Coordinates of C-alpha atoms in Angstrom, one line a residue:
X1493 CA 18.1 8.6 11.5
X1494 CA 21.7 8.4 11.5
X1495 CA 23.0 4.6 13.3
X1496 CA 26.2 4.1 14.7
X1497 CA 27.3 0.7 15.2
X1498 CA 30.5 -0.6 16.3
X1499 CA 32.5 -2.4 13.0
X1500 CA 32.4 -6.4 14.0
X1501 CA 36.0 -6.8 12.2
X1502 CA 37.3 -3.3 13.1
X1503 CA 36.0 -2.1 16.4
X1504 CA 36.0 1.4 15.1
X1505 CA 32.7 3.5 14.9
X1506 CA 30.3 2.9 11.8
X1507 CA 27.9 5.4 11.0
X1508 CA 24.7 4.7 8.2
X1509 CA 21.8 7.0 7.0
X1510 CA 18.7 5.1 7.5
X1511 CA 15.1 5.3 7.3
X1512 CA 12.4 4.6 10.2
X1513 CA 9.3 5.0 11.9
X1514 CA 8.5 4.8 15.1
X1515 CA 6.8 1.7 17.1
X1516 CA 5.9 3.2 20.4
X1517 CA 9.1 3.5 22.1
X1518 CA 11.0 1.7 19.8
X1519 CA 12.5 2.3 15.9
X1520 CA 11.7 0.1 12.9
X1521 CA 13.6 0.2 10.1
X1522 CA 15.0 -2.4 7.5
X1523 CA 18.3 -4.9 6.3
X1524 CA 18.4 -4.1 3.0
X1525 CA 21.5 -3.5 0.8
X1526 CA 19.5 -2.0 -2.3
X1527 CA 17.4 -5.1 -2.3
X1528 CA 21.0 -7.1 -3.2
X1529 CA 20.9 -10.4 -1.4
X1530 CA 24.3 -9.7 0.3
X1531 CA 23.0 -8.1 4.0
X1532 CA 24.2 -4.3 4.6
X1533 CA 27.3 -4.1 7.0
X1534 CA 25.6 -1.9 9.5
X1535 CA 23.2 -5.1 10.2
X1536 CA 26.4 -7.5 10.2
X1537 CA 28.1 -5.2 12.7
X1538 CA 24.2 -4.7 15.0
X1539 CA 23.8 -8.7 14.6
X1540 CA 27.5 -8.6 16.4
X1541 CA 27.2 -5.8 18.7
X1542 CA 23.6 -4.9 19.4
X1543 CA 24.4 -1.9 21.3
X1544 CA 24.1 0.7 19.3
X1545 CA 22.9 5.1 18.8
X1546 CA 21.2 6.6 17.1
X1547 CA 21.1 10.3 16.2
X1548 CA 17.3 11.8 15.4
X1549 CA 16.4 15.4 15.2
X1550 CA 15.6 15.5 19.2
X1551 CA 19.0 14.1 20.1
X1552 CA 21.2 10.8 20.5
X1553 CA 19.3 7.8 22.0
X1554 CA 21.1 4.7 23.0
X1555 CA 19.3 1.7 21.7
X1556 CA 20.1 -2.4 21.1
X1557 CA 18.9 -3.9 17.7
X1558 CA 17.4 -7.1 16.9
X1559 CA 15.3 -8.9 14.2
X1560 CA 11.3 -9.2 14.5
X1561 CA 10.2 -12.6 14.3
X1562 CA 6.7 -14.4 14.2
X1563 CA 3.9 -12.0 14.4
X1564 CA 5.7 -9.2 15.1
X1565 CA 7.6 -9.1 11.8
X1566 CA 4.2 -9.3 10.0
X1567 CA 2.7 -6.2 11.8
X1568 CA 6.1 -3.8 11.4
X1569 CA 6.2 -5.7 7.9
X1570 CA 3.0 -4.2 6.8
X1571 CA 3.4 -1.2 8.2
X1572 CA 6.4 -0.7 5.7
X1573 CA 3.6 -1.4 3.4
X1574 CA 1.7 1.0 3.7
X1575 CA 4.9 3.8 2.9
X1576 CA 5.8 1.2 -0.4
X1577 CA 3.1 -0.6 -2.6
X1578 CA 5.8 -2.3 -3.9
X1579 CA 7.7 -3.1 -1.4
X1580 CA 6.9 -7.0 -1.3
X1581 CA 7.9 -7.0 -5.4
X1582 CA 11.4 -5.1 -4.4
X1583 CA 11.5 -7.8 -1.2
X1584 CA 11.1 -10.8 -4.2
X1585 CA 14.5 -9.8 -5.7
X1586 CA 16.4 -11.3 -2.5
X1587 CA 16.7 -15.1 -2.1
X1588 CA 16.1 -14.5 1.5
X1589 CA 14.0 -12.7 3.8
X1590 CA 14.3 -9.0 4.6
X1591 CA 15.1 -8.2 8.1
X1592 CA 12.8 -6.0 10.4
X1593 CA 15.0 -4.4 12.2
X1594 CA 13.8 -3.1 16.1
X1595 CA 16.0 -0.4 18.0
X1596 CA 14.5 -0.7 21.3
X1597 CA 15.7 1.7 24.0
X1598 CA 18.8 0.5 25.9
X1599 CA 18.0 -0.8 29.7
X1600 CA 20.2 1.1 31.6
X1601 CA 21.9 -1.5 34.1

């Protein structure tokens, strides 16, 4: 999927290439900057502006980011898993903890 976030210094448009899968409604993908401890700027920016789109082959959704926590981490963490047997070994090279990240459909107000 292609993100756009807005830049958190800049204000101007940001576009990434990321991957995903889908959690019923909602997009799962992860904060990682080639498993480097310093966090990717498109996560920096959604941490600052959580409204965000996204671009997937059936057209533009608008969404708002944030981190799993708890449980919820867990499940979506193991469901990475199963796409990457050696995803908790690439996970080990970061002095901190990988984000989840969720993409849940925007609430229209």
């Amino acid at each position: 999927m292609r993100l756009t976030t807005i830049g958190r210094r800049t204000g101007q448009e940001r576009a990434v290439m990321l991957g995903y899968f889908e959690d019923g409604p909602n997009l799962v993908t992860m904060a990682m900057n080639g498993w480097g401890d310093a966090e990717p700027a498109w996560w920096l920016n959604l941490q600052a502006h959580p409204d965000a789109m996204v671009d997937l082959v059936d057209g533009p959704r608008q969404v708002t980011g944030r981190a799993a926590q708890g449980e919820e981490r867990e499940r979506l963490w193991s469901r990475w898993q199963q796409t990457n047997k050696h995803l908790d070994a690439y996970a080990s090279r970061r002095s901190m903890e990988t984000a989840v990240v969720i993409l849940e459909p925007k609430r229209q107000s």
